[in-house]
Amino acid sequence: MRSLLELINLVTKKRNLDFSKLNPIHPVNRGIPVVNPKSKTSCGECKECVDVCPTQVIQKSDNEVLEFDYGKCLQCGICVAYCPSETLINSGFTFTFGFKKEELQITYKEGQFFSDAKNTSRDVPKSILDFRQLTNGKGFTYREVSTSGNNSVEAELGASFNSVFDSEGLGIRVVASPKHADAILFSGPVPTRMIQPLQKAFSVTPDPKILIACGTEAVSGGIYEMGERPKEPDLWIAGDPPRPDVILSAFLLALGRISFHFKEELHKFLETLK
């Protein structure tokens, strides 16, 4: 019986994800909230979404301008549920990652994606270029430091090694010691007692190396105050928690194996909704 199952597995189509064909839009997940381009209703003086957001993602400077910091977003959908005018919708857009935190900040003016957001520099930071030269784009090792997060990121990192996402098949592995790592990934708001452990882990990691903020708590602190980091992270991955395919896609971006720019891809998606 076992031999028969092995033969079946040999001829059965593999179920690993093809990361070259992944879509930033997930058909089931809520994703980040966006301003519906089809909405003809003005927010007016309503600030319901601003008031109910637990992580202060949304700022409203006047009746026609909404500013979103998606690095703070939990993708919880509360703002959409409370929006009385149905101006906000759940987009299903889950690929919230980039090399700069500012890439995750979007302005909507009069219900439309604000034009200056499309002109953000796509220059790759030197630390990422050095990292790509080190890894030759083939893969890398990382050490994860749990800096007092809610453990959801750890669960998704664990799932990234299953037969569907197959992290090791992509050449991406976890190591037991930061001395053997190419990157340090942390997954929480870094409270006072975790500042030194994170700094020590990063300091003993050999150069060139990168620091990865994984999860909304690591990017912005979430509902907590953001603590001190060894340096400005080189890769930001938002979401509470980000899905395994999102995490691995961000890793592949760091390796230079995929092309992605958050603001450009979000703008393309919103254009399809008009």
mmCIF file of C-alpha atoms in Angstrom:
data_model
loop_
_atom_site.group_PDB
_atom_site.id
_atom_site.type_symbol
_atom_site.label_atom_id
_atom_site.label_comp_id
_atom_site.label_asym_id
_atom_site.label_seq_id
_atom_site.Cartn_x
_atom_site.Cartn_y
_atom_site.Cartn_z
ATOM 1 C CA MET A 1 0.000 0.000 0.000
ATOM 2 C CA ARG A 2 2.808 2.390 0.911
ATOM 3 C CA SER A 3 4.604 1.682 -2.368
ATOM 4 C CA LEU A 4 1.414 2.402 -4.264
ATOM 5 C CA LEU A 5 1.028 5.776 -2.508
ATOM 6 C CA GLU A 6 4.637 6.666 -3.354
ATOM 7 C CA LEU A 7 4.012 5.859 -7.015
ATOM 8 C CA ILE A 8 0.880 7.995 -6.990
ATOM 9 C CA ASN A 9 2.831 10.880 -5.445
ATOM 10 C CA LEU A 10 5.447 10.628 -8.191
ATOM 11 C CA VAL A 11 2.897 11.230 -10.936
ATOM 12 C CA THR A 12 0.602 13.586 -9.034
ATOM 13 C CA LYS A 13 0.894 17.272 -9.905
ATOM 14 C CA LYS A 14 2.845 19.102 -7.236
ATOM 15 C CA ARG A 15 0.954 21.503 -5.002
ATOM 16 C CA ASN A 16 3.720 23.983 -4.297
ATOM 17 C CA LEU A 17 2.791 27.590 -4.960
ATOM 18 C CA ASP A 18 4.247 29.186 -8.049
ATOM 19 C CA PHE A 19 5.526 32.450 -6.597
ATOM 20 C CA SER A 20 6.104 33.941 -10.041
ATOM 21 C CA LYS A 21 2.336 33.875 -10.617
ATOM 22 C CA LEU A 22 1.085 35.103 -7.242
ATOM 23 C CA ASN A 23 -1.480 37.893 -7.215
ATOM 24 C CA PRO A 24 -1.376 40.659 -4.539
ATOM 25 C CA ILE A 25 -5.175 40.342 -4.394
ATOM 26 C CA HIS A 26 -6.463 37.449 -2.317
ATOM 27 C CA PRO A 27 -9.977 36.213 -3.186
ATOM 28 C CA VAL A 28 -10.982 35.552 0.444
ATOM 29 C CA ASN A 29 -8.838 37.673 2.770
ATOM 30 C CA ARG A 30 -10.009 41.162 3.721
ATOM 31 C CA GLY A 31 -6.665 42.743 2.904
ATOM 32 C CA ILE A 32 -6.150 46.457 3.473
ATOM 33 C CA PRO A 33 -9.056 48.941 3.457
ATOM 34 C CA VAL A 34 -9.144 51.314 0.484
ATOM 35 C CA VAL A 35 -11.305 54.170 -0.685
ATOM 36 C CA ASN A 36 -13.776 52.785 -3.210
ATOM 37 C CA PRO A 37 -13.118 54.592 -6.539
ATOM 38 C CA LYS A 38 -16.794 54.100 -7.416
ATOM 39 C CA SER A 39 -18.016 55.793 -4.268
ATOM 40 C CA LYS A 40 -19.905 58.986 -5.038
ATOM 41 C CA THR A 41 -20.482 59.824 -1.393
ATOM 42 C CA SER A 42 -18.295 62.427 0.270
ATOM 43 C CA CYS A 43 -17.087 61.709 3.796
ATOM 44 C CA GLY A 44 -17.999 65.230 4.820
ATOM 45 C CA GLU A 45 -17.104 65.781 8.453
ATOM 46 C CA CYS A 46 -17.467 62.094 9.382
ATOM 47 C CA LYS A 47 -14.445 60.662 11.216
ATOM 48 C CA GLU A 48 -15.914 57.302 12.206
ATOM 49 C CA CYS A 49 -13.063 55.329 10.591
ATOM 50 C CA VAL A 50 -10.458 57.505 12.314
ATOM 51 C CA ASP A 51 -12.062 57.030 15.716
ATOM 52 C CA VAL A 52 -12.594 53.239 15.573
ATOM 53 C CA CYS A 53 -9.187 52.232 14.159
ATOM 54 C CA PRO A 54 -7.219 50.587 17.016
ATOM 55 C CA THR A 55 -3.817 51.464 15.523
ATOM 56 C CA GLN A 56 -4.526 54.953 14.111
ATOM 57 C CA VAL A 57 -3.992 53.954 10.499
ATOM 58 C CA ILE A 58 -6.212 56.707 9.105
ATOM 59 C CA GLN A 59 -5.774 60.444 9.383
ATOM 60 C CA LYS A 60 -8.189 62.998 7.974
ATOM 61 C CA SER A 61 -6.811 66.464 7.270
ATOM 62 C CA ASP A 62 -9.994 67.832 5.687
ATOM 63 C CA ASN A 63 -13.296 66.592 4.269
ATOM 64 C CA GLU A 64 -11.752 65.347 1.027
ATOM 65 C CA VAL A 65 -8.357 63.951 2.099
ATOM 66 C CA LEU A 66 -7.749 60.608 3.818
ATOM 67 C CA GLU A 67 -4.212 59.510 4.686
ATOM 68 C CA PHE A 68 -3.519 55.808 5.304
ATOM 69 C CA ASP A 69 -0.399 54.347 6.911
ATOM 70 C CA TYR A 70 -0.734 50.703 5.917
ATOM 71 C CA GLY A 71 2.337 49.847 7.971
ATOM 72 C CA LYS A 72 0.052 50.247 10.993
ATOM 73 C CA CYS A 73 -2.867 48.319 9.500
ATOM 74 C CA LEU A 74 -4.051 45.085 11.145
ATOM 75 C CA GLN A 75 -6.345 44.359 8.168
ATOM 76 C CA CYS A 76 -9.120 43.819 10.723
ATOM 77 C CA GLY A 77 -11.865 45.443 8.647
ATOM 78 C CA ILE A 78 -13.303 47.465 11.532
ATOM 79 C CA CYS A 79 -13.059 50.781 9.666
ATOM 80 C CA VAL A 80 -14.979 49.311 6.715
ATOM 81 C CA ALA A 81 -17.672 47.903 8.995
ATOM 82 C CA TYR A 82 -18.183 51.280 10.699
ATOM 83 C CA CYS A 83 -18.058 53.468 7.574
ATOM 84 C CA PRO A 84 -21.624 54.861 7.313
ATOM 85 C CA SER A 85 -21.193 56.050 3.714
ATOM 86 C CA GLU A 86 -19.583 52.799 2.468
ATOM 87 C CA THR A 87 -16.694 54.871 1.160
ATOM 88 C CA LEU A 88 -14.210 52.299 2.468
ATOM 89 C CA ILE A 89 -14.069 48.734 1.180
ATOM 90 C CA ASN A 90 -11.967 45.671 1.951
ATOM 91 C CA SER A 91 -9.648 45.335 -1.026
ATOM 92 C CA GLY A 92 -8.234 41.826 -0.624
ATOM 93 C CA PHE A 93 -4.831 43.435 -1.278
ATOM 94 C CA THR A 94 -2.436 41.594 1.067
ATOM 95 C CA PHE A 95 1.020 42.367 -0.349
ATOM 96 C CA THR A 96 1.905 45.167 2.074
ATOM 97 C CA PHE A 97 5.691 45.151 2.024
ATOM 98 C CA GLY A 98 8.555 47.269 0.769
ATOM 99 C CA PHE A 99 12.076 48.511 1.380
ATOM 100 C CA LYS A 100 10.972 51.807 2.920
ATOM 101 C CA LYS A 101 8.259 52.422 5.478
ATOM 102 C CA GLU A 102 7.095 55.445 3.507
ATOM 103 C CA GLU A 103 6.142 53.148 0.613
ATOM 104 C CA LEU A 104 3.219 51.915 2.716
ATOM 105 C CA GLN A 105 1.751 55.409 3.208
ATOM 106 C CA ILE A 106 -1.032 56.387 0.794
ATOM 107 C CA THR A 107 -3.110 59.533 0.390
ATOM 108 C CA TYR A 108 -6.593 59.583 -1.137
ATOM 109 C CA LYS A 109 -7.850 62.959 -2.307
ATOM 110 C CA GLU A 110 -11.499 63.401 -3.237
ATOM 111 C CA GLY A 111 -11.855 59.638 -3.206
ATOM 112 C CA GLN A 112 -8.980 59.045 -5.650
ATOM 113 C CA PHE A 113 -5.457 57.720 -5.310
ATOM 114 C CA PHE A 114 -3.388 60.904 -4.927
ATOM 115 C CA SER A 115 -1.080 61.468 -7.911
ATOM 116 C CA ASP A 116 2.190 62.063 -6.059
ATOM 117 C CA ALA A 117 2.005 58.558 -4.584
ATOM 118 C CA LYS A 118 2.712 57.115 -8.039
ATOM 119 C CA ASN A 119 6.017 58.949 -8.392
ATOM 120 C CA THR A 120 7.853 57.438 -5.430
ATOM 121 C CA SER A 121 11.473 56.505 -6.109
ATOM 122 C CA ARG A 122 12.050 52.846 -6.893
ATOM 123 C CA ASP A 123 15.755 53.001 -6.020
ATOM 124 C CA VAL A 124 16.882 49.851 -4.212
ATOM 125 C CA PRO A 125 18.729 50.630 -0.943
ATOM 126 C CA LYS A 126 22.451 49.839 -0.834
ATOM 127 C CA SER A 127 21.949 47.367 2.022
ATOM 128 C CA ILE A 128 19.619 45.327 -0.199
ATOM 129 C CA LEU A 129 22.040 45.518 -3.137
ATOM 130 C CA ASP A 130 24.843 44.221 -0.878
ATOM 131 C CA PHE A 131 22.508 41.488 0.362
ATOM 132 C CA ARG A 132 21.714 40.452 -3.217
ATOM 133 C CA GLN A 133 25.406 40.306 -4.050
ATOM 134 C CA LEU A 134 26.011 38.119 -0.981
ATOM 135 C CA THR A 135 23.181 35.692 -1.731
ATOM 136 C CA ASN A 136 23.398 35.864 -5.529
ATOM 137 C CA GLY A 137 19.591 35.741 -5.432
ATOM 138 C CA LYS A 138 19.603 32.023 -4.660
ATOM 139 C CA GLY A 139 18.431 32.087 -1.050
ATOM 140 C CA PHE A 140 19.420 33.093 2.448
ATOM 141 C CA THR A 141 19.333 32.101 6.084
ATOM 142 C CA TYR A 142 17.697 34.091 8.846
ATOM 143 C CA ARG A 143 17.362 34.035 12.594
ATOM 144 C CA GLU A 144 13.993 35.091 13.997
ATOM 145 C CA VAL A 145 13.858 37.081 17.237
ATOM 146 C CA SER A 146 10.458 37.166 18.924
ATOM 147 C CA THR A 147 10.352 40.646 20.416
ATOM 148 C CA SER A 148 7.173 40.244 22.497
ATOM 149 C CA GLY A 149 4.708 39.948 19.624
ATOM 150 C CA ASN A 150 1.417 38.058 19.714
ATOM 151 C CA ASN A 151 3.021 34.891 18.232
ATOM 152 C CA SER A 152 0.868 35.013 15.098
ATOM 153 C CA VAL A 153 3.909 35.833 12.949
ATOM 154 C CA GLU A 154 5.691 32.792 14.370
ATOM 155 C CA ALA A 155 2.733 30.636 13.370
ATOM 156 C CA GLU A 156 2.856 31.937 9.792
ATOM 157 C CA LEU A 157 6.629 31.534 9.610
ATOM 158 C CA GLY A 158 6.173 27.930 10.701
ATOM 159 C CA ALA A 159 3.546 27.404 8.017
ATOM 160 C CA SER A 160 5.910 28.835 5.393
ATOM 161 C CA PHE A 161 7.935 25.619 5.607
ATOM 162 C CA ASN A 162 5.048 23.271 4.812
ATOM 163 C CA SER A 163 4.712 21.487 1.467
ATOM 164 C CA VAL A 164 2.500 24.221 -0.027
ATOM 165 C CA PHE A 165 4.692 27.260 0.593
ATOM 166 C CA ASP A 166 7.979 25.306 0.749
ATOM 167 C CA SER A 167 10.328 27.979 2.059
ATOM 168 C CA GLU A 168 13.356 25.707 1.930
ATOM 169 C CA GLY A 169 12.549 24.840 -1.674
ATOM 170 C CA LEU A 170 13.023 28.557 -2.376
ATOM 171 C CA GLY A 171 16.413 28.455 -0.664
ATOM 172 C CA ILE A 172 15.216 30.276 2.460
ATOM 173 C CA ARG A 173 16.035 28.637 5.790
ATOM 174 C CA VAL A 174 15.973 29.401 9.515
ATOM 175 C CA VAL A 175 19.195 28.899 11.487
ATOM 176 C CA ALA A 176 19.682 28.401 15.212
ATOM 177 C CA SER A 177 22.335 31.063 15.667
ATOM 178 C CA PRO A 178 22.516 34.637 14.358
ATOM 179 C CA LYS A 179 26.207 33.957 13.706
ATOM 180 C CA HIS A 180 25.132 31.688 10.852
ATOM 181 C CA ALA A 181 22.453 34.050 9.488
ATOM 182 C CA ASP A 182 22.314 36.470 6.590
ATOM 183 C CA ALA A 183 19.379 38.365 8.104
ATOM 184 C CA ILE A 184 17.684 39.009 11.424
ATOM 185 C CA LEU A 185 13.878 39.003 11.444
ATOM 186 C CA PHE A 186 11.955 40.343 14.423
ATOM 187 C CA SER A 187 8.238 40.067 15.064
ATOM 188 C CA GLY A 188 7.076 42.333 17.860
ATOM 189 C CA PRO A 189 7.022 45.913 19.159
ATOM 190 C CA VAL A 190 10.440 45.552 20.904
ATOM 191 C CA PRO A 191 9.635 46.506 24.518
ATOM 192 C CA THR A 192 12.403 47.606 26.866
ATOM 193 C CA ARG A 193 13.494 44.099 27.894
ATOM 194 C CA MET A 194 13.844 42.955 24.276
ATOM 195 C CA ILE A 195 15.931 45.882 23.011
ATOM 196 C CA GLN A 196 19.241 44.358 24.097
ATOM 197 C CA PRO A 197 18.544 40.777 22.900
ATOM 198 C CA LEU A 198 17.591 42.075 19.447
ATOM 199 C CA GLN A 199 20.638 44.342 19.308
ATOM 200 C CA LYS A 200 22.946 41.499 20.349
ATOM 201 C CA ALA A 201 21.488 39.126 17.761
ATOM 202 C CA PHE A 202 21.941 41.718 15.033
ATOM 203 C CA SER A 203 25.450 42.721 16.139
ATOM 204 C CA VAL A 204 26.856 39.168 15.926
ATOM 205 C CA THR A 205 25.326 38.525 12.496
ATOM 206 C CA PRO A 206 28.124 38.820 9.920
ATOM 207 C CA ASP A 207 28.092 41.616 7.341
ATOM 208 C CA PRO A 208 26.542 42.221 4.889
ATOM 209 C CA LYS A 209 23.198 41.630 6.598
ATOM 210 C CA ILE A 210 19.699 42.992 6.643
ATOM 211 C CA LEU A 211 17.108 43.610 9.346
ATOM 212 C CA ILE A 212 13.531 42.523 8.591
ATOM 213 C CA ALA A 213 10.473 43.879 10.410
ATOM 214 C CA CYS A 214 7.800 41.203 10.034
ATOM 215 C CA GLY A 215 4.214 41.893 11.086
ATOM 216 C CA THR A 216 2.417 45.105 11.952
ATOM 217 C CA GLU A 217 3.730 45.048 15.521
ATOM 218 C CA ALA A 218 7.312 45.014 14.213
ATOM 219 C CA VAL A 219 6.614 47.713 11.628
ATOM 220 C CA SER A 220 4.752 50.201 13.816
ATOM 221 C CA GLY A 221 4.184 48.668 17.253
ATOM 222 C CA GLY A 222 0.543 47.871 16.516
ATOM 223 C CA ILE A 223 -1.499 48.789 19.572
ATOM 224 C CA TYR A 224 1.728 49.168 21.563
ATOM 225 C CA GLU A 225 4.478 51.771 21.583
ATOM 226 C CA MET A 226 7.273 50.943 19.152
ATOM 227 C CA GLY A 227 10.574 50.246 20.875
ATOM 228 C CA GLU A 228 14.176 50.843 19.842
ATOM 229 C CA ARG A 229 15.574 48.826 16.944
ATOM 230 C CA PRO A 230 19.274 48.206 16.137
ATOM 231 C CA LYS A 231 18.797 50.206 12.919
ATOM 232 C CA GLU A 232 16.098 51.178 10.448
ATOM 233 C CA PRO A 233 14.804 47.882 8.997
ATOM 234 C CA ASP A 234 15.762 47.083 5.398
ATOM 235 C CA LEU A 235 12.542 45.209 4.651
ATOM 236 C CA TRP A 236 9.088 46.016 6.057
ATOM 237 C CA ILE A 237 6.319 43.381 5.968
ATOM 238 C CA ALA A 238 2.996 44.573 7.408
ATOM 239 C CA GLY A 239 -0.090 42.576 8.363
ATOM 240 C CA ASP A 240 -1.256 41.009 11.606
ATOM 241 C CA PRO A 241 0.001 38.529 10.717
ATOM 242 C CA PRO A 242 1.163 38.543 7.097
ATOM 243 C CA ARG A 243 0.309 35.311 5.275
ATOM 244 C CA PRO A 244 3.171 32.853 4.523
ATOM 245 C CA ASP A 245 2.944 33.632 0.796
ATOM 246 C CA VAL A 246 3.192 37.353 1.584
ATOM 247 C CA ILE A 247 6.253 36.842 3.795
ATOM 248 C CA LEU A 248 8.002 34.659 1.233
ATOM 249 C CA SER A 249 7.151 37.055 -1.608
ATOM 250 C CA ALA A 250 8.788 39.848 0.411
ATOM 251 C CA PHE A 251 11.856 37.635 0.880
ATOM 252 C CA LEU A 252 11.985 36.997 -2.877
ATOM 253 C CA LEU A 253 11.774 40.747 -3.465
ATOM 254 C CA ALA A 254 14.789 41.226 -1.187
ATOM 255 C CA LEU A 255 16.643 38.567 -3.206
ATOM 256 C CA GLY A 256 15.726 40.317 -6.446
ATOM 257 C CA ARG A 257 13.798 37.327 -7.786
ATOM 258 C CA ILE A 258 10.488 39.175 -8.186
ATOM 259 C CA SER A 259 9.580 42.766 -9.036
ATOM 260 C CA PHE A 260 7.064 44.568 -6.839
ATOM 261 C CA HIS A 261 6.343 48.109 -5.718
ATOM 262 C CA PHE A 262 3.483 48.579 -3.287
ATOM 263 C CA LYS A 263 2.232 51.990 -4.446
ATOM 264 C CA GLU A 264 2.371 51.111 -8.122
ATOM 265 C CA GLU A 265 0.595 47.774 -7.687
ATOM 266 C CA LEU A 266 -2.087 49.263 -5.433
ATOM 267 C CA HIS A 267 -2.719 52.062 -7.928
ATOM 268 C CA LYS A 268 -3.065 49.526 -10.785
ATOM 269 C CA PHE A 269 -5.563 47.553 -8.732
ATOM 270 C CA LEU A 270 -7.657 50.609 -7.858
ATOM 271 C CA GLU A 271 -7.768 51.573 -11.524
ATOM 272 C CA THR A 272 -9.448 48.231 -12.261
ATOM 273 C CA LEU A 273 -12.254 49.066 -9.804
ATOM 274 C CA LYS A 274 -13.347 52.218 -11.612
#
